Amino acid sequence: MNLTIPQGWRLIFKKETLSTNEDVKALPAGSDKTAVCAEMQTGGRGRMGRRWVSPKGNLYVSVCVELASLREAEIYSFLSAVALAEAIESVCPELEIKCKWPNDLMIDGKKVSGILLETDGVKRLIVGIGVNIADFPATGTLYPVTSLTASGHPVTKEAVLEALLRRFDTWQKELKNGGKAAVLEAWRQRAFGLGGKIAVNLPDKRLEGTFDGLDKDGRLLLNRSGEIIAITAGDVFFGGKE
Ligand code: BTN
């Protein structure tokens, strides 16, 4: 791959790997701003311990972020989603990308991308991004899914990756200068289902209500007849049904 990447970044390309998140986890210290991209993954992982089926043709990339403290990790869920949404729109100009909490990207209510954030437990954040470019699983997904090609935008994964690293780098600078608020506001402007009914599946229970927005730390605010509950993790279903 011959790509133009932002200054200070490094891109490692692999034909096949287990999971690019694992590859980034194994990088030596001092690997901030290194991205690992693979043509296919044999053990691609999704959120909540699910598989991320990873055939050739889609984008699988993980970015290494060395943090001052793991407390900085949460905002990257939103930063990554916004950077990726802007990147996709820049190569598919007439497309409108929405962000579904916490970090899925949607086209017309269908999931086109997923992001898996992991840490090494110390100070490294691994931002794993999968974008359905040419292909998407036909069955076995919790949500309706699509690809950029199926939505009428047969772009290359190289074009999306180049734009992604550029926007990611820009948003990291924005975060440094302006703090979390700008990132959360950019996310909120793309929020999928704001004000609508949602159901949240937590590990031990299911809560229903309306999606009231985000708090200052990016937690989802669920309104249950006036009682506001801040949700940090869980599967969210929009429209009040699965
Ligand atoms: C989700 O469940 O929505 C998150 C999917 C994240 C998939 C990406 S593909 C690149 C990176 N490597 C992995 O094993 N997973 C992430």
mmCIF file of C-alpha atoms and ligand atoms in Angstrom:
data_model
loop_
_atom_site.group_PDB
_atom_site.id
_atom_site.type_symbol
_atom_site.label_atom_id
_atom_site.label_comp_id
_atom_site.label_asym_id
_atom_site.label_seq_id
_atom_site.Cartn_x
_atom_site.Cartn_y
_atom_site.Cartn_z
ATOM 1 C CA MET A 1 0.000 0.000 0.000
ATOM 2 C CA ASN A 2 1.403 3.377 -0.934
ATOM 3 C CA LEU A 3 -0.515 5.879 1.178
ATOM 4 C CA THR A 4 0.029 9.431 2.292
ATOM 5 C CA ILE A 5 -0.152 9.393 6.074
ATOM 6 C CA PRO A 6 0.117 12.281 8.559
ATOM 7 C CA GLN A 7 3.524 13.320 9.859
ATOM 8 C CA GLY A 8 4.744 11.234 12.769
ATOM 9 C CA TRP A 9 2.573 8.234 11.903
ATOM 10 C CA ARG A 10 3.675 4.734 10.915
ATOM 11 C CA LEU A 11 1.598 2.183 9.053
ATOM 12 C CA ILE A 12 2.309 -1.545 9.143
ATOM 13 C CA PHE A 13 0.530 -3.614 6.538
ATOM 14 C CA LYS A 14 -0.130 -7.356 6.796
ATOM 15 C CA LYS A 15 -1.652 -9.751 4.294
ATOM 16 C CA GLU A 16 -3.247 -11.911 6.989
ATOM 17 C CA THR A 17 -3.308 -11.808 10.762
ATOM 18 C CA LEU A 18 -5.270 -13.120 13.721
ATOM 19 C CA SER A 19 -6.411 -9.686 14.869
ATOM 20 C CA THR A 20 -4.846 -6.289 14.254
ATOM 21 C CA ASN A 21 -5.755 -5.402 17.859
ATOM 22 C CA GLU A 22 -3.455 -8.219 19.021
ATOM 23 C CA ASP A 23 -0.728 -6.932 16.695
ATOM 24 C CA VAL A 24 -0.921 -3.466 18.228
ATOM 25 C CA LYS A 25 -0.947 -4.912 21.738
ATOM 26 C CA ALA A 26 2.356 -6.651 20.899
ATOM 27 C CA LEU A 27 4.127 -3.540 19.544
ATOM 28 C CA PRO A 28 7.166 -2.335 21.501
ATOM 29 C CA ALA A 29 6.989 0.654 23.835
ATOM 30 C CA GLY A 30 7.076 3.998 22.043
ATOM 31 C CA SER A 31 4.659 2.921 19.287
ATOM 32 C CA ASP A 32 2.231 5.822 19.632
ATOM 33 C CA LYS A 33 0.654 6.738 16.260
ATOM 34 C CA THR A 34 1.391 3.326 14.766
ATOM 35 C CA ALA A 35 -1.430 1.685 12.834
ATOM 36 C CA VAL A 36 -1.587 -1.959 11.809
ATOM 37 C CA CYS A 37 -3.784 -2.829 8.856
ATOM 38 C CA ALA A 38 -4.503 -6.314 7.531
ATOM 39 C CA GLU A 39 -6.108 -7.547 4.350
ATOM 40 C CA MET A 40 -7.925 -10.241 6.318
ATOM 41 C CA GLN A 41 -8.182 -11.464 9.925
ATOM 42 C CA THR A 42 -8.602 -15.062 10.987
ATOM 43 C CA GLY A 43 -9.665 -14.206 14.561
ATOM 44 C CA GLY A 44 -11.241 -10.759 14.229
ATOM 45 C CA ARG A 45 -12.942 -9.654 17.446
ATOM 46 C CA GLY A 46 -15.999 -7.508 18.017
ATOM 47 C CA ARG A 47 -17.429 -5.895 21.137
ATOM 48 C CA MET A 48 -18.894 -7.987 23.978
ATOM 49 C CA GLY A 49 -16.697 -10.968 23.046
ATOM 50 C CA ARG A 50 -18.295 -11.399 19.624
ATOM 51 C CA ARG A 51 -16.504 -12.425 16.421
ATOM 52 C CA TRP A 52 -15.837 -9.931 13.671
ATOM 53 C CA VAL A 53 -15.862 -11.956 10.480
ATOM 54 C CA SER A 54 -13.019 -10.513 8.406
ATOM 55 C CA PRO A 55 -12.849 -11.616 4.770
ATOM 56 C CA LYS A 56 -10.728 -9.855 2.134
ATOM 57 C CA GLY A 57 -12.129 -6.608 0.747
ATOM 58 C CA ASN A 58 -12.949 -4.708 3.939
ATOM 59 C CA LEU A 59 -10.849 -2.427 6.112
ATOM 60 C CA TYR A 60 -9.350 -3.833 9.329
ATOM 61 C CA VAL A 61 -7.062 -1.436 11.118
ATOM 62 C CA SER A 62 -5.932 -0.841 14.689
ATOM 63 C CA VAL A 63 -4.321 2.311 15.973
ATOM 64 C CA CYS A 64 -1.909 2.516 18.904
ATOM 65 C CA VAL A 65 -2.486 5.427 21.297
ATOM 66 C CA GLU A 66 -0.069 5.831 24.206
ATOM 67 C CA LEU A 67 -1.989 7.638 26.947
ATOM 68 C CA ALA A 68 -0.740 9.616 29.925
ATOM 69 C CA SER A 69 -3.379 7.767 31.954
ATOM 70 C CA LEU A 70 -6.018 5.142 31.162
ATOM 71 C CA ARG A 71 -8.664 7.651 32.283
ATOM 72 C CA GLU A 72 -8.133 9.343 28.890
ATOM 73 C CA ALA A 73 -9.298 6.225 27.073
ATOM 74 C CA GLU A 74 -13.085 6.784 27.163
ATOM 75 C CA ILE A 75 -13.193 9.839 24.931
ATOM 76 C CA TYR A 76 -11.485 7.838 22.190
ATOM 77 C CA SER A 77 -14.669 5.906 21.667
ATOM 78 C CA PHE A 78 -16.240 9.125 20.390
ATOM 79 C CA LEU A 79 -13.114 10.607 18.814
ATOM 80 C CA SER A 80 -12.608 7.473 16.714
ATOM 81 C CA ALA A 81 -16.244 7.365 15.596
ATOM 82 C CA VAL A 82 -16.264 11.039 14.598
ATOM 83 C CA ALA A 83 -12.898 10.779 12.806
ATOM 84 C CA LEU A 84 -14.076 7.716 10.890
ATOM 85 C CA ALA A 85 -17.468 9.227 10.028
ATOM 86 C CA GLU A 86 -15.779 12.339 8.633
ATOM 87 C CA ALA A 87 -13.246 10.211 6.757
ATOM 88 C CA ILE A 88 -15.963 8.129 5.089
ATOM 89 C CA GLU A 89 -17.976 11.212 4.179
ATOM 90 C CA SER A 90 -14.875 12.817 2.674
ATOM 91 C CA VAL A 91 -14.476 9.932 0.228
ATOM 92 C CA CYS A 92 -18.231 9.354 -0.247
ATOM 93 C CA PRO A 93 -19.398 12.994 -0.299
ATOM 94 C CA GLU A 94 -23.155 12.487 -0.647
ATOM 95 C CA LEU A 95 -23.311 9.997 2.210
ATOM 96 C CA GLU A 96 -24.617 10.879 5.667
ATOM 97 C CA ILE A 97 -23.031 8.871 8.459
ATOM 98 C CA LYS A 98 -24.693 8.674 11.879
ATOM 99 C CA CYS A 99 -23.022 7.570 15.109
ATOM 100 C CA LYS A 100 -24.804 5.012 17.236
ATOM 101 C CA TRP A 101 -23.726 5.027 20.852
ATOM 102 C CA PRO A 102 -21.047 4.324 21.734
ATOM 103 C CA ASN A 103 -19.159 3.977 18.477
ATOM 104 C CA ASP A 104 -20.955 2.171 15.654
ATOM 105 C CA LEU A 105 -21.358 3.991 12.365
ATOM 106 C CA MET A 106 -24.654 3.779 10.522
ATOM 107 C CA ILE A 107 -25.908 4.411 7.002
ATOM 108 C CA ASP A 108 -29.711 4.638 6.782
ATOM 109 C CA GLY A 109 -30.088 2.708 10.046
ATOM 110 C CA LYS A 110 -27.663 -0.054 9.028
ATOM 111 C CA LYS A 111 -24.291 -0.684 10.630
ATOM 112 C CA VAL A 112 -21.332 -0.116 8.295
ATOM 113 C CA SER A 113 -18.508 -0.038 10.826
ATOM 114 C CA GLY A 114 -17.611 -1.184 14.322
ATOM 115 C CA ILE A 115 -14.930 -0.006 16.718
ATOM 116 C CA LEU A 116 -13.387 -2.089 19.489
ATOM 117 C CA LEU A 117 -11.382 -0.232 22.126
ATOM 118 C CA GLU A 118 -9.022 -2.290 24.236
ATOM 119 C CA THR A 119 -6.171 -1.426 26.587
ATOM 120 C CA ASP A 120 -3.071 -3.279 27.632
ATOM 121 C CA GLY A 121 -4.089 -2.537 31.215
ATOM 122 C CA VAL A 122 -1.297 0.017 31.570
ATOM 123 C CA LYS A 123 -1.196 3.043 29.293
ATOM 124 C CA ARG A 124 -1.755 1.766 25.795
ATOM 125 C CA LEU A 125 -5.099 2.127 24.087
ATOM 126 C CA ILE A 126 -5.805 0.009 21.030
ATOM 127 C CA VAL A 127 -8.453 1.422 18.712
ATOM 128 C CA GLY A 128 -9.595 -1.378 16.416
ATOM 129 C CA ILE A 129 -11.695 -0.329 13.449
ATOM 130 C CA GLY A 130 -13.554 -2.479 10.971
ATOM 131 C CA VAL A 131 -15.308 -0.927 7.990
ATOM 132 C CA ASN A 132 -17.501 -2.928 5.637
ATOM 133 C CA ILE A 133 -16.217 -1.701 2.304
ATOM 134 C CA ALA A 134 -17.125 -4.492 -0.111
ATOM 135 C CA ASP A 135 -18.692 -7.150 2.039
ATOM 136 C CA PHE A 136 -20.906 -7.644 5.081
ATOM 137 C CA PRO A 137 -22.156 -10.690 6.986
ATOM 138 C CA ALA A 138 -25.413 -11.900 5.454
ATOM 139 C CA THR A 139 -26.733 -13.446 8.666
ATOM 140 C CA GLY A 140 -26.022 -13.746 12.349
ATOM 141 C CA THR A 141 -25.762 -10.066 13.252
ATOM 142 C CA LEU A 142 -27.721 -8.297 15.983
ATOM 143 C CA TYR A 143 -28.411 -5.227 13.816
ATOM 144 C CA PRO A 144 -29.115 -4.610 10.137
ATOM 145 C CA VAL A 145 -25.788 -4.224 8.330
ATOM 146 C CA THR A 146 -24.499 -2.769 5.078
ATOM 147 C CA SER A 147 -21.274 -1.911 3.257
ATOM 148 C CA LEU A 148 -20.085 1.199 1.457
ATOM 149 C CA THR A 149 -20.345 -0.657 -1.854
ATOM 150 C CA ALA A 150 -23.886 -1.883 -1.101
ATOM 151 C CA SER A 151 -24.895 1.676 -0.260
ATOM 152 C CA GLY A 152 -23.717 2.789 -3.710
ATOM 153 C CA HIS A 153 -20.155 3.908 -2.862
ATOM 154 C CA PRO A 154 -17.572 1.471 -4.240
ATOM 155 C CA VAL A 155 -14.540 3.258 -2.733
ATOM 156 C CA THR A 156 -11.205 1.630 -1.949
ATOM 157 C CA LYS A 157 -10.145 0.714 1.572
ATOM 158 C CA GLU A 158 -6.912 2.639 0.960
ATOM 159 C CA ALA A 159 -8.879 5.857 0.402
ATOM 160 C CA VAL A 160 -10.860 5.332 3.621
ATOM 161 C CA LEU A 161 -7.709 4.481 5.611
ATOM 162 C CA GLU A 162 -5.812 7.516 4.347
ATOM 163 C CA ALA A 163 -8.691 9.833 5.260
ATOM 164 C CA LEU A 164 -9.170 8.072 8.625
ATOM 165 C CA LEU A 165 -5.574 8.582 9.772
ATOM 166 C CA ARG A 166 -5.742 12.218 8.683
ATOM 167 C CA ARG A 167 -8.980 12.905 10.621
ATOM 168 C CA PHE A 168 -7.806 10.869 13.626
ATOM 169 C CA ASP A 169 -4.627 12.948 13.814
ATOM 170 C CA THR A 170 -6.596 16.202 13.494
ATOM 171 C CA TRP A 171 -9.046 15.210 16.246
ATOM 172 C CA GLN A 172 -6.206 14.191 18.553
ATOM 173 C CA LYS A 173 -4.792 17.712 18.172
ATOM 174 C CA GLU A 174 -8.272 19.173 18.762
ATOM 175 C CA LEU A 175 -8.614 17.081 21.938
ATOM 176 C CA LYS A 176 -5.254 18.323 23.196
ATOM 177 C CA ASN A 177 -6.159 21.957 22.546
ATOM 178 C CA GLY A 178 -9.877 22.091 23.275
ATOM 179 C CA GLY A 179 -10.624 19.132 25.550
ATOM 180 C CA LYS A 180 -13.433 16.569 25.378
ATOM 181 C CA ALA A 181 -16.346 18.949 24.801
ATOM 182 C CA ALA A 182 -15.646 19.542 21.093
ATOM 183 C CA VAL A 183 -15.352 15.806 20.455
ATOM 184 C CA LEU A 184 -18.617 15.025 22.260
ATOM 185 C CA GLU A 185 -20.426 17.858 20.469
ATOM 186 C CA ALA A 186 -19.244 16.612 17.054
ATOM 187 C CA TRP A 187 -20.478 13.146 18.029
ATOM 188 C CA ARG A 188 -23.816 14.489 19.320
ATOM 189 C CA GLN A 189 -24.450 16.235 16.010
ATOM 190 C CA ARG A 190 -24.298 12.850 14.321
ATOM 191 C CA ALA A 191 -26.128 10.944 17.054
ATOM 192 C CA PHE A 192 -28.402 8.199 15.809
ATOM 193 C CA GLY A 193 -31.825 8.066 17.444
ATOM 194 C CA LEU A 194 -31.517 11.137 19.706
ATOM 195 C CA GLY A 195 -34.846 11.753 21.489
ATOM 196 C CA GLY A 196 -36.181 8.393 20.330
ATOM 197 C CA LYS A 197 -37.073 5.233 22.222
ATOM 198 C CA ILE A 198 -34.238 2.949 23.232
ATOM 199 C CA ALA A 199 -33.756 -0.275 25.100
ATOM 200 C CA VAL A 200 -30.448 -0.993 26.782
ATOM 201 C CA ASN A 201 -29.429 -4.586 27.395
ATOM 202 C CA LEU A 202 -27.132 -4.584 30.417
ATOM 203 C CA PRO A 203 -25.434 -7.792 31.546
ATOM 204 C CA ASP A 204 -28.099 -8.316 34.241
ATOM 205 C CA LYS A 205 -31.191 -6.433 33.023
ATOM 206 C CA ARG A 206 -32.966 -4.599 30.229
ATOM 207 C CA LEU A 207 -33.900 -0.927 30.603
ATOM 208 C CA GLU A 208 -36.270 1.015 28.336
ATOM 209 C CA GLY A 209 -36.755 4.747 27.900
ATOM 210 C CA THR A 210 -35.777 7.608 25.591
ATOM 211 C CA PHE A 211 -32.289 8.612 24.461
ATOM 212 C CA ASP A 212 -31.665 12.004 26.095
ATOM 213 C CA GLY A 213 -28.094 12.573 24.877
ATOM 214 C CA LEU A 214 -24.717 12.301 26.578
ATOM 215 C CA ASP A 215 -23.297 13.578 29.838
ATOM 216 C CA LYS A 216 -19.959 15.406 29.920
ATOM 217 C CA ASP A 217 -18.077 12.101 30.058
ATOM 218 C CA GLY A 218 -19.909 10.559 27.111
ATOM 219 C CA ARG A 219 -22.227 8.304 29.104
ATOM 220 C CA LEU A 220 -25.579 7.657 27.434
ATOM 221 C CA LEU A 221 -28.478 9.321 29.249
ATOM 222 C CA LEU A 222 -31.555 7.133 29.394
ATOM 223 C CA ASN A 223 -34.770 8.885 30.432
ATOM 224 C CA ARG A 224 -37.274 6.571 32.127
ATOM 225 C CA SER A 225 -40.341 8.751 32.712
ATOM 226 C CA GLY A 226 -38.213 11.575 34.120
ATOM 227 C CA GLU A 227 -35.667 9.416 35.908
ATOM 228 C CA ILE A 228 -32.294 9.928 34.185
ATOM 229 C CA ILE A 229 -29.914 6.977 34.197
ATOM 230 C CA ALA A 230 -26.346 7.272 32.879
ATOM 231 C CA ILE A 231 -25.264 4.162 31.003
ATOM 232 C CA THR A 232 -21.602 3.317 30.525
ATOM 233 C CA ALA A 233 -21.790 0.035 28.653
ATOM 234 C CA GLY A 234 -24.323 -2.298 27.134
ATOM 235 C CA ASP A 235 -26.085 -3.011 23.898
ATOM 236 C CA VAL A 236 -28.494 -0.319 22.855
ATOM 237 C CA PHE A 237 -31.446 -1.054 20.618
ATOM 238 C CA PHE A 238 -33.174 1.877 18.996
ATOM 239 C CA GLY A 239 -36.904 2.004 18.476
ATOM 240 C CA GLY A 240 -37.482 0.053 21.714
ATOM 241 C CA LYS A 241 -37.207 -3.363 20.103
ATOM 242 C CA GLU A 242 -34.467 -5.712 18.923
HETATM 243 C C1 BTN B 1 -17.893 -4.199 16.957
HETATM 244 O O1 BTN B 1 -18.258 -5.211 17.566
HETATM 245 O O2 BTN B 1 -18.723 -3.459 16.425
HETATM 246 C C2 BTN B 1 -16.440 -3.825 16.879
HETATM 247 C C3 BTN B 1 -15.744 -4.469 15.714
HETATM 248 C C4 BTN B 1 -14.265 -4.109 15.610
HETATM 249 C C5 BTN B 1 -13.570 -4.868 14.506
HETATM 250 C C6 BTN B 1 -12.161 -4.401 14.293
HETATM 251 S S1 BTN B 1 -11.462 -4.985 12.797
HETATM 252 C C7 BTN B 1 -9.881 -4.400 13.278
HETATM 253 C C8 BTN B 1 -9.740 -4.699 14.757
HETATM 254 N N1 BTN B 1 -9.259 -6.049 14.959
HETATM 255 C C9 BTN B 1 -10.149 -6.824 15.589
HETATM 256 O O3 BTN B 1 -9.983 -8.022 15.894
HETATM 257 N N2 BTN B 1 -11.281 -6.127 15.839
HETATM 258 C C10 BTN B 1 -11.144 -4.748 15.377
#
